[in-house]
Amino acid sequence: MDVMSTVILVAAALVAISVFTSIIAFRAGVPILLVFLGVGLAAGVDGLGIYHDNEELTFFVGSIALAVILFDSGFQTRLQSFRVAAGPALVLATVGVGLTAALVAPAAALALGLSWPEALLLGAVVGSTDAAAVFFLLRVGGITIRERVRSTLEIESGSNDPMAIFLTMALLTLVRVETMDWASFALDFVQQFGLGLLLGILGGLAIALVVNRVTLDPSLYAIVVLALALVVFAVANLVGGSGFLAAYIAGLTAGNARLRIRVGIVRFQNALTWLSQMVMFVTLGLYANPSQFAGIALPSLFIAVVLMLFARPVAVWLCLRPFGFTGNETAFVGWVGLRGAVSILLALLPMIDLLPAGPVIFNAVFLIVLASLIVQGSSIGVAARWLGLRVPRKRGPVERVELELPRLPGYELVSYLIPEGAPVTCGQRLPRWARPALVHRDGAVLSAAAAGPLKAGDHVYFIATPRKVRLLDKLFSAPAPPAEDDREFFGDFVLKPSTTLGAVADMYGAAMPIEQRDMTLAGVFARRYHANFAVGDRIALGELEFIIRDVEDDVITSVGMAVEPTQVSRSRMQQVIGRIRAVAARLRANRVLRGK
């Protein structure tokens, strides 16, 4: 009894400590997952003395937590993201993982003295990006970047774990037997991914069917969804498929279906995902022994540098070349290659298989992950700003909550905090359908009649459909400030998508190929991006550059134009070279003037 109480006390205390230390992480800008890992290290055998050396239990706990995280990641990913970024993301999730592993292997062999199969094994272990870290930093961290880039990173991180796991298992076999049956290797690859994809789709459809057809107590739906997600994960593993891929695809399929009780399911999953991240990272931290790091710290940091500055960027550059990403966008995707719990989990497999090099690989991977979270995780916002990829934030609802109304599906409760200068405060009348449900003003809750004309600072609530929310956004948005970064990203002029290139050429005196003069701006983007366009996509034609400003219902509604390349379209190196040339030109001009 005392032992059980002690275990409960320690486990609950570690979770509570992780929660409270996250407050410091948010304020200091430190990746919160690094904090969870640090809590585990501090409580472990080289810290407070909690002894945990069961790698099989650690792998089991981490696998369940990762399945929950991947399911929730898919559940909260909209198919719109796949529409604009499926191609590049899936290439990165497959080919990119293999290229990264191959490029890291020479550094691992040189720095740690591993054999080539062992070095390739280490490369495969760190080949995938971490879904928990990427989703947290891009969604919770408040970094607003171009949709195609953000979607590419999120889809890649959610779908590349199966490839890393497959390569790790295959290379473990190669290390043990020193031979490889390439026909069986290819067949196993098809089986893992094919069954994972198929079972994920079927499982997601089954989850949606159960939620919509079975009558339960409302509090039980979220539990059923979780249980069925884990069933999909386990069944896929049992029949030889990728359970992690199946969990992600099941979440994607179910999350994009029309579900009742969605609000309760999402809130439950958000809490459970946080708990899964805490448990997974704290458990991994408990298993590690920092006293063993000293002997391989420098070689491991060397491999981390190669991974961050060479292997990942080169793999990303090769994978994204066919997809029209700019130099700055490619550089950002290459930098946001955060390694995390998946790499540490996979590093346990050589330990479980009792490979002689297992401890070296595990400790090296642990240090590589720490370096990635500290260096890359702390600098994503800086990198996005430095590369000119931060999209000017658009004001929308403060909160949106889907309502479960009998026989009236699709309604939401949306709230706005009215800013100074919003159209509704400057004489713009509300449509008849947009009658506020209530108004919160100066600490008092008022009805629409009692509130009278809306004022800046009011917190106003509406019940509306998603289509009408976009109309409300325009009424409650602050006037666009003449911010330099807004012009830098979207250009100096705003044009209608129906404007022809010929009209633009005549208006601004620009040269335009005769065969393109009758094309509209919307047509140009549709042809270039095969109708998979997104806000921020850009096309340079001659000395002009066109940028999509707004998209509604898959239709371009506004296009920006720049008369010279913007910061986003030029690589950072081109910008530096351009500044050097400008300085050199001024110096030459000064010498000429002095000579005269």
PDB file of N, CA and C in Angstrom, residues 434-507:
ATOM      1  N   ALA A 434     -27.772  39.823 -38.219  1.00  0.00           N
ATOM      2  CA  ALA A 434     -26.636  39.899 -37.283  1.00  0.00           C
ATOM      3  C   ALA A 434     -27.032  40.631 -36.016  1.00  0.00           C
ATOM      4  N   ARG A 435     -28.045  40.144 -35.340  1.00  0.00           N
ATOM      5  CA  ARG A 435     -28.461  40.766 -34.082  1.00  0.00           C
ATOM      6  C   ARG A 435     -27.673  40.121 -32.944  1.00  0.00           C
ATOM      7  N   PRO A 436     -26.949  40.905 -32.147  1.00  0.00           N
ATOM      8  CA  PRO A 436     -26.136  40.320 -31.070  1.00  0.00           C
ATOM      9  C   PRO A 436     -26.986  39.545 -30.078  1.00  0.00           C
ATOM     10  N   ALA A 437     -26.447  38.418 -29.638  1.00  0.00           N
ATOM     11  CA  ALA A 437     -27.120  37.652 -28.585  1.00  0.00           C
ATOM     12  C   ALA A 437     -26.973  38.363 -27.246  1.00  0.00           C
ATOM     13  N   LEU A 438     -25.800  38.953 -27.007  1.00  0.00           N
ATOM     14  CA  LEU A 438     -25.580  39.760 -25.806  1.00  0.00           C
ATOM     15  C   LEU A 438     -24.313  40.589 -26.009  1.00  0.00           C
ATOM     16  N   VAL A 439     -24.172  41.599 -25.187  1.00  0.00           N
ATOM     17  CA  VAL A 439     -23.023  42.504 -25.253  1.00  0.00           C
ATOM     18  C   VAL A 439     -22.443  42.633 -23.847  1.00  0.00           C
ATOM     19  N   HIS A 440     -21.132  42.469 -23.751  1.00  0.00           N
ATOM     20  CA  HIS A 440     -20.455  42.634 -22.459  1.00  0.00           C
ATOM     21  C   HIS A 440     -19.714  43.968 -22.511  1.00  0.00           C
ATOM     22  N   ARG A 441     -20.139  44.924 -21.646  1.00  0.00           N
ATOM     23  CA  ARG A 441     -19.576  46.277 -21.685  1.00  0.00           C
ATOM     24  C   ARG A 441     -19.337  46.759 -20.253  1.00  0.00           C
ATOM     25  N   ASP A 442     -18.106  47.141 -19.985  1.00  0.00           N
ATOM     26  CA  ASP A 442     -17.741  47.709 -18.676  1.00  0.00           C
ATOM     27  C   ASP A 442     -18.178  46.819 -17.512  1.00  0.00           C
ATOM     28  N   GLY A 443     -17.995  45.515 -17.680  1.00  0.00           N
ATOM     29  CA  GLY A 443     -18.306  44.592 -16.601  1.00  0.00           C
ATOM     30  C   GLY A 443     -19.761  44.204 -16.496  1.00  0.00           C
ATOM     31  N   ALA A 444     -20.614  44.750 -17.390  1.00  0.00           N
ATOM     32  CA  ALA A 444     -22.048  44.438 -17.349  1.00  0.00           C
ATOM     33  C   ALA A 444     -22.435  43.647 -18.593  1.00  0.00           C
ATOM     34  N   VAL A 445     -23.368  42.724 -18.442  1.00  0.00           N
ATOM     35  CA  VAL A 445     -23.896  41.933 -19.555  1.00  0.00           C
ATOM     36  C   VAL A 445     -25.228  42.546 -19.971  1.00  0.00           C
ATOM     37  N   LEU A 446     -25.327  42.971 -21.249  1.00  0.00           N
ATOM     38  CA  LEU A 446     -26.496  43.693 -21.742  1.00  0.00           C
ATOM     39  C   LEU A 446     -27.124  42.957 -22.912  1.00  0.00           C
ATOM     40  N   SER A 447     -28.408  43.121 -23.075  1.00  0.00           N
ATOM     41  CA  SER A 447     -29.077  42.633 -24.272  1.00  0.00           C
ATOM     42  C   SER A 447     -28.771  43.602 -25.411  1.00  0.00           C
ATOM     43  N   ALA A 448     -29.079  43.180 -26.632  1.00  0.00           N
ATOM     44  CA  ALA A 448     -28.807  44.040 -27.786  1.00  0.00           C
ATOM     45  C   ALA A 448     -29.588  45.348 -27.686  1.00  0.00           C
ATOM     46  N   ALA A 449     -30.845  45.278 -27.220  1.00  0.00           N
ATOM     47  CA  ALA A 449     -31.671  46.489 -27.117  1.00  0.00           C
ATOM     48  C   ALA A 449     -31.122  47.422 -26.059  1.00  0.00           C
ATOM     49  N   ALA A 450     -30.686  46.861 -24.925  1.00  0.00           N
ATOM     50  CA  ALA A 450     -30.189  47.706 -23.850  1.00  0.00           C
ATOM     51  C   ALA A 450     -28.829  48.301 -24.182  1.00  0.00           C
ATOM     52  N   ALA A 451     -28.038  47.605 -24.990  1.00  0.00           N
ATOM     53  CA  ALA A 451     -26.689  48.087 -25.303  1.00  0.00           C
ATOM     54  C   ALA A 451     -26.713  49.267 -26.263  1.00  0.00           C
ATOM     55  N   GLY A 452     -27.694  49.291 -27.192  1.00  0.00           N
ATOM     56  CA  GLY A 452     -27.737  50.367 -28.168  1.00  0.00           C
ATOM     57  C   GLY A 452     -26.593  50.238 -29.166  1.00  0.00           C
ATOM     58  N   PRO A 453     -26.107  51.363 -29.706  1.00  0.00           N
ATOM     59  CA  PRO A 453     -25.005  51.302 -30.685  1.00  0.00           C
ATOM     60  C   PRO A 453     -23.755  50.656 -30.071  1.00  0.00           C
ATOM     61  N   LEU A 454     -23.115  49.805 -30.845  1.00  0.00           N
ATOM     62  CA  LEU A 454     -21.917  49.124 -30.363  1.00  0.00           C
ATOM     63  C   LEU A 454     -20.744  50.091 -30.315  1.00  0.00           C
ATOM     64  N   LYS A 455     -19.853  49.886 -29.335  1.00  0.00           N
ATOM     65  CA  LYS A 455     -18.722  50.779 -29.131  1.00  0.00           C
ATOM     66  C   LYS A 455     -17.419  49.986 -29.107  1.00  0.00           C
ATOM     67  N   ALA A 456     -16.335  50.701 -29.341  1.00  0.00           N
ATOM     68  CA  ALA A 456     -15.016  50.077 -29.230  1.00  0.00           C
ATOM     69  C   ALA A 456     -14.816  49.591 -27.798  1.00  0.00           C
ATOM     70  N   GLY A 457     -14.298  48.371 -27.658  1.00  0.00           N
ATOM     71  CA  GLY A 457     -14.108  47.783 -26.341  1.00  0.00           C
ATOM     72  C   GLY A 457     -15.221  46.852 -25.924  1.00  0.00           C
ATOM     73  N   ASP A 458     -16.354  46.890 -26.638  1.00  0.00           N
ATOM     74  CA  ASP A 458     -17.439  45.955 -26.346  1.00  0.00           C
ATOM     75  C   ASP A 458     -17.013  44.536 -26.719  1.00  0.00           C
ATOM     76  N   HIS A 459     -17.462  43.580 -25.929  1.00  0.00           N
ATOM     77  CA  HIS A 459     -17.299  42.171 -26.241  1.00  0.00           C
ATOM     78  C   HIS A 459     -18.669  41.673 -26.656  1.00  0.00           C
ATOM     79  N   VAL A 460     -18.855  41.400 -27.958  1.00  0.00           N
ATOM     80  CA  VAL A 460     -20.179  41.139 -28.489  1.00  0.00           C
ATOM     81  C   VAL A 460     -20.258  39.691 -28.971  1.00  0.00           C
ATOM     82  N   TYR A 461     -21.429  39.055 -28.759  1.00  0.00           N
ATOM     83  CA  TYR A 461     -21.629  37.640 -29.078  1.00  0.00           C
ATOM     84  C   TYR A 461     -22.733  37.497 -30.120  1.00  0.00           C
ATOM     85  N   PHE A 462     -22.503  36.598 -31.102  1.00  0.00           N
ATOM     86  CA  PHE A 462     -23.482  36.316 -32.147  1.00  0.00           C
ATOM     87  C   PHE A 462     -23.660  34.812 -32.286  1.00  0.00           C
ATOM     88  N   ILE A 463     -24.827  34.412 -32.775  1.00  0.00           N
ATOM     89  CA  ILE A 463     -25.058  33.038 -33.220  1.00  0.00           C
ATOM     90  C   ILE A 463     -25.198  33.095 -34.731  1.00  0.00           C
ATOM     91  N   ALA A 464     -24.297  32.407 -35.434  1.00  0.00           N
ATOM     92  CA  ALA A 464     -24.256  32.525 -36.883  1.00  0.00           C
ATOM     93  C   ALA A 464     -23.699  31.249 -37.495  1.00  0.00           C
ATOM     94  N   THR A 465     -23.895  31.091 -38.807  1.00  0.00           N
ATOM     95  CA  THR A 465     -23.300  29.979 -39.549  1.00  0.00           C
ATOM     96  C   THR A 465     -21.870  30.357 -39.942  1.00  0.00           C
ATOM     97  N   PRO A 466     -21.007  29.380 -40.235  1.00  0.00           N
ATOM     98  CA  PRO A 466     -19.623  29.700 -40.619  1.00  0.00           C
ATOM     99  C   PRO A 466     -19.527  30.646 -41.809  1.00  0.00           C
ATOM    100  N   ARG A 467     -20.450  30.524 -42.766  1.00  0.00           N
ATOM    101  CA  ARG A 467     -20.398  31.408 -43.933  1.00  0.00           C
ATOM    102  C   ARG A 467     -20.625  32.863 -43.534  1.00  0.00           C
ATOM    103  N   LYS A 468     -21.524  33.093 -42.586  1.00  0.00           N
ATOM    104  CA  LYS A 468     -21.819  34.464 -42.177  1.00  0.00           C
ATOM    105  C   LYS A 468     -20.764  35.026 -41.228  1.00  0.00           C
ATOM    106  N   VAL A 469     -19.973  34.126 -40.606  1.00  0.00           N
ATOM    107  CA  VAL A 469     -18.909  34.612 -39.734  1.00  0.00           C
ATOM    108  C   VAL A 469     -17.913  35.447 -40.532  1.00  0.00           C
ATOM    109  N   ARG A 470     -17.650  35.045 -41.770  1.00  0.00           N
ATOM    110  CA  ARG A 470     -16.712  35.812 -42.598  1.00  0.00           C
ATOM    111  C   ARG A 470     -17.233  37.222 -42.861  1.00  0.00           C
ATOM    112  N   LEU A 471     -18.545  37.369 -42.978  1.00  0.00           N
ATOM    113  CA  LEU A 471     -19.114  38.709 -43.158  1.00  0.00           C
ATOM    114  C   LEU A 471     -18.976  39.523 -41.882  1.00  0.00           C
ATOM    115  N   LEU A 472     -19.149  38.876 -40.739  1.00  0.00           N
ATOM    116  CA  LEU A 472     -18.979  39.576 -39.473  1.00  0.00           C
ATOM    117  C   LEU A 472     -17.525  40.021 -39.290  1.00  0.00           C
ATOM    118  N   ASP A 473     -16.588  39.200 -39.760  1.00  0.00           N
ATOM    119  CA  ASP A 473     -15.171  39.563 -39.637  1.00  0.00           C
ATOM    120  C   ASP A 473     -14.911  40.952 -40.221  1.00  0.00           C
ATOM    121  N   LYS A 474     -15.528  41.226 -41.360  1.00  0.00           N
ATOM    122  CA  LYS A 474     -15.298  42.515 -42.014  1.00  0.00           C
ATOM    123  C   LYS A 474     -15.873  43.677 -41.212  1.00  0.00           C
ATOM    124  N   LEU A 475     -16.980  43.438 -40.525  1.00  0.00           N
ATOM    125  CA  LEU A 475     -17.597  44.505 -39.743  1.00  0.00           C
ATOM    126  C   LEU A 475     -16.839  44.801 -38.460  1.00  0.00           C
ATOM    127  N   PHE A 476     -16.156  43.798 -37.935  1.00  0.00           N
ATOM    128  CA  PHE A 476     -15.513  43.959 -36.629  1.00  0.00           C
ATOM    129  C   PHE A 476     -13.993  43.943 -36.721  1.00  0.00           C
ATOM    130  N   SER A 477     -13.450  44.172 -37.909  1.00  0.00           N
ATOM    131  CA  SER A 477     -11.999  44.214 -38.079  1.00  0.00           C
ATOM    132  C   SER A 477     -11.507  45.645 -37.925  1.00  0.00           C
ATOM    133  N   ALA A 478     -10.325  45.762 -37.337  1.00  0.00           N
ATOM    134  CA  ALA A 478      -9.700  47.081 -37.245  1.00  0.00           C
ATOM    135  C   ALA A 478      -9.256  47.514 -38.631  1.00  0.00           C
ATOM    136  N   PRO A 479      -9.224  48.812 -38.914  1.00  0.00           N
ATOM    137  CA  PRO A 479      -8.727  49.268 -40.213  1.00  0.00           C
ATOM    138  C   PRO A 479      -7.293  48.823 -40.408  1.00  0.00           C
ATOM    139  N   ALA A 480      -6.983  48.361 -41.611  1.00  0.00           N
ATOM    140  CA  ALA A 480      -5.637  47.844 -41.892  1.00  0.00           C
ATOM    141  C   ALA A 480      -4.613  48.952 -41.693  1.00  0.00           C
ATOM    142  N   PRO A 481      -3.667  48.767 -40.810  1.00  0.00           N
ATOM    143  CA  PRO A 481      -2.643  49.788 -40.593  1.00  0.00           C
ATOM    144  C   PRO A 481      -1.662  49.823 -41.752  1.00  0.00           C
ATOM    145  N   PRO A 482      -1.099  50.963 -42.023  1.00  0.00           N
ATOM    146  CA  PRO A 482      -0.119  51.044 -43.114  1.00  0.00           C
ATOM    147  C   PRO A 482       1.215  50.472 -42.664  1.00  0.00           C
ATOM    148  N   ALA A 483       1.174  49.228 -42.181  1.00  0.00           N
ATOM    149  CA  ALA A 483       2.386  48.615 -41.640  1.00  0.00           C
ATOM    150  C   ALA A 483       3.328  48.241 -42.764  1.00  0.00           C
ATOM    151  N   GLU A 484       4.607  48.428 -42.514  1.00  0.00           N
ATOM    152  CA  GLU A 484       5.616  48.131 -43.525  1.00  0.00           C
ATOM    153  C   GLU A 484       5.647  46.655 -43.847  1.00  0.00           C
ATOM    154  N   ASP A 485       5.475  45.784 -42.804  1.00  0.00           N
ATOM    155  CA  ASP A 485       5.549  44.357 -43.067  1.00  0.00           C
ATOM    156  C   ASP A 485       4.350  43.883 -43.870  1.00  0.00           C
ATOM    157  N   ASP A 486       3.169  44.567 -43.738  1.00  0.00           N
ATOM    158  CA  ASP A 486       2.021  44.202 -44.549  1.00  0.00           C
ATOM    159  C   ASP A 486       2.285  44.505 -46.019  1.00  0.00           C
ATOM    160  N   ARG A 487       2.843  45.686 -46.315  1.00  0.00           N
ATOM    161  CA  ARG A 487       3.171  46.021 -47.691  1.00  0.00           C
ATOM    162  C   ARG A 487       4.290  45.130 -48.209  1.00  0.00           C
ATOM    163  N   GLU A 488       5.229  44.804 -47.330  1.00  0.00           N
ATOM    164  CA  GLU A 488       6.352  43.969 -47.741  1.00  0.00           C
ATOM    165  C   GLU A 488       5.879  42.587 -48.149  1.00  0.00           C
ATOM    166  N   PHE A 489       4.851  42.095 -47.477  1.00  0.00           N
ATOM    167  CA  PHE A 489       4.375  40.749 -47.779  1.00  0.00           C
ATOM    168  C   PHE A 489       3.385  40.747 -48.940  1.00  0.00           C
ATOM    169  N   PHE A 490       2.402  41.667 -48.929  1.00  0.00           N
ATOM    170  CA  PHE A 490       1.327  41.622 -49.909  1.00  0.00           C
ATOM    171  C   PHE A 490       1.490  42.620 -51.061  1.00  0.00           C
ATOM    172  N   GLY A 491       2.527  43.426 -51.068  1.00  0.00           N
ATOM    173  CA  GLY A 491       2.708  44.370 -52.155  1.00  0.00           C
ATOM    174  C   GLY A 491       2.075  45.720 -51.864  1.00  0.00           C
ATOM    175  N   ASP A 492       2.228  46.643 -52.824  1.00  0.00           N
ATOM    176  CA  ASP A 492       1.810  48.034 -52.620  1.00  0.00           C
ATOM    177  C   ASP A 492       0.405  48.331 -53.123  1.00  0.00           C
ATOM    178  N   PHE A 493      -0.158  47.478 -53.989  1.00  0.00           N
ATOM    179  CA  PHE A 493      -1.462  47.760 -54.598  1.00  0.00           C
ATOM    180  C   PHE A 493      -2.382  46.557 -54.425  1.00  0.00           C
ATOM    181  N   VAL A 494      -3.689  46.839 -54.393  1.00  0.00           N
ATOM    182  CA  VAL A 494      -4.701  45.788 -54.291  1.00  0.00           C
ATOM    183  C   VAL A 494      -5.504  45.769 -55.588  1.00  0.00           C
ATOM    184  N   LEU A 495      -5.616  44.573 -56.209  1.00  0.00           N
ATOM    185  CA  LEU A 495      -6.313  44.427 -57.481  1.00  0.00           C
ATOM    186  C   LEU A 495      -7.413  43.390 -57.354  1.00  0.00           C
ATOM    187  N   LYS A 496      -8.416  43.491 -58.240  1.00  0.00           N
ATOM    188  CA  LYS A 496      -9.455  42.474 -58.312  1.00  0.00           C
ATOM    189  C   LYS A 496      -8.920  41.253 -59.045  1.00  0.00           C
ATOM    190  N   PRO A 497      -9.325  40.059 -58.633  1.00  0.00           N
ATOM    191  CA  PRO A 497      -8.827  38.852 -59.316  1.00  0.00           C
ATOM    192  C   PRO A 497      -9.292  38.742 -60.765  1.00  0.00           C
ATOM    193  N   SER A 498     -10.351  39.490 -61.118  1.00  0.00           N
ATOM    194  CA  SER A 498     -10.843  39.455 -62.502  1.00  0.00           C
ATOM    195  C   SER A 498     -10.054  40.371 -63.429  1.00  0.00           C
ATOM    196  N   THR A 499      -9.114  41.141 -62.888  1.00  0.00           N
ATOM    197  CA  THR A 499      -8.304  42.044 -63.711  1.00  0.00           C
ATOM    198  C   THR A 499      -7.417  41.222 -64.642  1.00  0.00           C
ATOM    199  N   THR A 500      -7.331  41.636 -65.902  1.00  0.00           N
ATOM    200  CA  THR A 500      -6.491  40.912 -66.863  1.00  0.00           C
ATOM    201  C   THR A 500      -5.054  41.414 -66.791  1.00  0.00           C
ATOM    202  N   LEU A 501      -4.139  40.577 -67.225  1.00  0.00           N
ATOM    203  CA  LEU A 501      -2.737  40.979 -67.236  1.00  0.00           C
ATOM    204  C   LEU A 501      -2.510  42.116 -68.222  1.00  0.00           C
ATOM    205  N   GLY A 502      -3.293  42.124 -69.302  1.00  0.00           N
ATOM    206  CA  GLY A 502      -3.168  43.216 -70.261  1.00  0.00           C
ATOM    207  C   GLY A 502      -3.527  44.552 -69.642  1.00  0.00           C
ATOM    208  N   ALA A 503      -4.604  44.575 -68.836  1.00  0.00           N
ATOM    209  CA  ALA A 503      -5.003  45.810 -68.177  1.00  0.00           C
ATOM    210  C   ALA A 503      -3.934  46.268 -67.194  1.00  0.00           C
ATOM    211  N   VAL A 504      -3.343  45.335 -66.474  1.00  0.00           N
ATOM    212  CA  VAL A 504      -2.269  45.687 -65.543  1.00  0.00           C
ATOM    213  C   VAL A 504      -1.084  46.255 -66.297  1.00  0.00           C
ATOM    214  N   ALA A 505      -0.735  45.617 -67.426  1.00  0.00           N
ATOM    215  CA  ALA A 505       0.406  46.083 -68.211  1.00  0.00           C
ATOM    216  C   ALA A 505       0.173  47.490 -68.740  1.00  0.00           C
ATOM    217  N   ASP A 506      -1.036  47.748 -69.223  1.00  0.00           N
ATOM    218  CA  ASP A 506      -1.328  49.081 -69.761  1.00  0.00           C
ATOM    219  C   ASP A 506      -1.353  50.129 -68.650  1.00  0.00           C
ATOM    220  N   MET A 507      -1.871  49.759 -67.483  1.00  0.00           N
ATOM    221  CA  MET A 507      -2.006  50.713 -66.385  1.00  0.00           C
ATOM    222  C   MET A 507      -0.652  51.096 -65.801  1.00  0.00           C
TER     223      MET A 507
END
